[in-house]
C-alpha atoms as one frame of an Amber mdcrd trajectory, in Angstrom:
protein
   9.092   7.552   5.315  12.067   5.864   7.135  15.006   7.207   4.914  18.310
   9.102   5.292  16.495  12.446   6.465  15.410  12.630  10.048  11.477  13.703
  11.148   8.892  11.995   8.698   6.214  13.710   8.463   2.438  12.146   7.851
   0.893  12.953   4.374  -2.349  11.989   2.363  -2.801   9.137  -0.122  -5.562
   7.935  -2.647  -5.858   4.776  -3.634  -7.971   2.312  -6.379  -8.261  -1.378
  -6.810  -9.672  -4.465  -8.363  -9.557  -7.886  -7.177 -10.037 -11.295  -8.333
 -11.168 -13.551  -5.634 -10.106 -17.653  -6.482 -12.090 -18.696  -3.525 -14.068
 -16.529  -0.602 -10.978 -16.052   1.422  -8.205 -15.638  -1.354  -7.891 -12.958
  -4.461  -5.493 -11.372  -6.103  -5.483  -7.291  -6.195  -4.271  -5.333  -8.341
  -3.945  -1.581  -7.123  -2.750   2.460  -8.343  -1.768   4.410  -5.142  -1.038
   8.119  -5.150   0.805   9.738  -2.078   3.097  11.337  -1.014   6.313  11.291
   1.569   7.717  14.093   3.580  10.175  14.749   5.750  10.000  17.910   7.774
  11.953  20.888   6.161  13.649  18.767   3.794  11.375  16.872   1.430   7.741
  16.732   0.171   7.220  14.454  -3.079   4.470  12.619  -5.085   4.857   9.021
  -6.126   2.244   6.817  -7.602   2.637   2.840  -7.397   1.224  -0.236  -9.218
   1.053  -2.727  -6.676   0.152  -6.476  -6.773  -1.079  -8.577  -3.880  -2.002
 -11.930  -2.913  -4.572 -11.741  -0.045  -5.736 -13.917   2.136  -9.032 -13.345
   4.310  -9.083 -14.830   7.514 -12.841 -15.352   8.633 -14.656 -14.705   4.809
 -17.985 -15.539   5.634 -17.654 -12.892   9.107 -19.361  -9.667   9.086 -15.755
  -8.685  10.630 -12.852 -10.544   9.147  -8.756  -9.748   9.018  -6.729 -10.199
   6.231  -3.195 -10.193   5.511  -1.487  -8.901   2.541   1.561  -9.075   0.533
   3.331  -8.776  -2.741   5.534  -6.991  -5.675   4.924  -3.306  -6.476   6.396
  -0.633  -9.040   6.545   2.789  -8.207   7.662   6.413  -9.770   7.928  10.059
  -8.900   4.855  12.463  -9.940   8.161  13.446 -12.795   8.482   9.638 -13.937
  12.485  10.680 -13.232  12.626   8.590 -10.264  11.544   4.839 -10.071  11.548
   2.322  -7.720  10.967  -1.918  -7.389   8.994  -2.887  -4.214   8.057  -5.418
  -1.729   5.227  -4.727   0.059   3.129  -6.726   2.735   0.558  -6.142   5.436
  -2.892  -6.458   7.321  -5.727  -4.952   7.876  -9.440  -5.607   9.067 -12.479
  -5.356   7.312 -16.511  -4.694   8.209 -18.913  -6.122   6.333 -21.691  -3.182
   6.101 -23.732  -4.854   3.805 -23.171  -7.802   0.830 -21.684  -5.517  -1.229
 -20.212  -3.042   1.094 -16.756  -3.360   3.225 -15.286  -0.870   5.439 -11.448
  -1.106   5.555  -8.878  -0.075   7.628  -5.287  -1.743   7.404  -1.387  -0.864
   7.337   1.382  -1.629   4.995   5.045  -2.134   4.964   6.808  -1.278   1.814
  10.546  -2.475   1.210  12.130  -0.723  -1.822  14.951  -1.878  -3.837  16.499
   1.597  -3.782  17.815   3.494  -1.616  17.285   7.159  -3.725  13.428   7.355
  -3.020  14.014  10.667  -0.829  16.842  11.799  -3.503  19.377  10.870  -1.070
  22.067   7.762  -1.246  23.216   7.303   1.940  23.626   4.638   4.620  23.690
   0.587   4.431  19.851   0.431   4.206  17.425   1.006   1.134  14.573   3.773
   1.770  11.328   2.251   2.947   7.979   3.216   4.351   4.418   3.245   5.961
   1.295   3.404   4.178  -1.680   3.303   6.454  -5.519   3.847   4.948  -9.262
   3.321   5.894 -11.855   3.039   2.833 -14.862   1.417   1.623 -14.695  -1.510
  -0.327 -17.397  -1.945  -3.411 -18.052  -5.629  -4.097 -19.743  -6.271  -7.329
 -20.879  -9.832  -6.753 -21.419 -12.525  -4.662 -18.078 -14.046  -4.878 -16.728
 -12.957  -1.372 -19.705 -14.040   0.549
């Protein structure tokens, strides 16, 4: 969390998602994320976010392959009190462990259109911040290969 408090702290976050591929090395993914962001001694709160993305796979047909992400997202408090609009974008690299089994990692930028995300208005700059994850991806067809 890059915000008006000082000392971020690193927290946990869950995360589920479908995709619709258009060809083996584009798809569109919809995704629910539940974290949360912290600063040390000041701040500690749950968000969830709907997030869309375009993403583009560079080597599809690769056992290892990166990708690059990016789109519009919607997020809110674990109160629903406190809502945000969002850019997000980002890459990551994925491991083909099987035909229907991809291990993830990747990182993501996320640009909000609010500066009040850590409760705080303050500054020339709207709150943003890191998400980074590693997962297994469950493909249930043949579509990506």
């Amino acid at each position: 969390m890059d915000g008006d408090y000082a000392n971020p702290l690193i927290r946990p976050m869950a995360r589920g998602a479908l995709k619709f591929f258009f060809s083996p090395g584009f798809n569109l993914s919809a995704s629910v994320n539940a974290f949360k962001l912290a600063n040390k001694d000041r701040l500690d709160v749950g968000y969830v976010t709907f997030d869309l993305n375009a993403e583009l796979i560079l080597l599809p047909k690769d056992k290892l392959s990166p990708y690059i992400f990016g789109g519009i997202g919607y997020g809110e408090n674990k109160n629903f009190d406190n809502f945000h609009f969002k850019f997000q974008y980002g890459a990551g690299l994925e491991y083909m462990a099987s035909k229907t089994v991809g291990i993830k990692m990747y990182a993501e930028h996320n640009l909000n259109f609010s500066d009040n995300i850590d409760y705080m208005i303050r500054g020339v700059r709207d709150d943003y911040y890191y998400r980074f994850g590693f997962g297994l991806t469950f493909y249930l067809s043949n579509k990506k290969n």
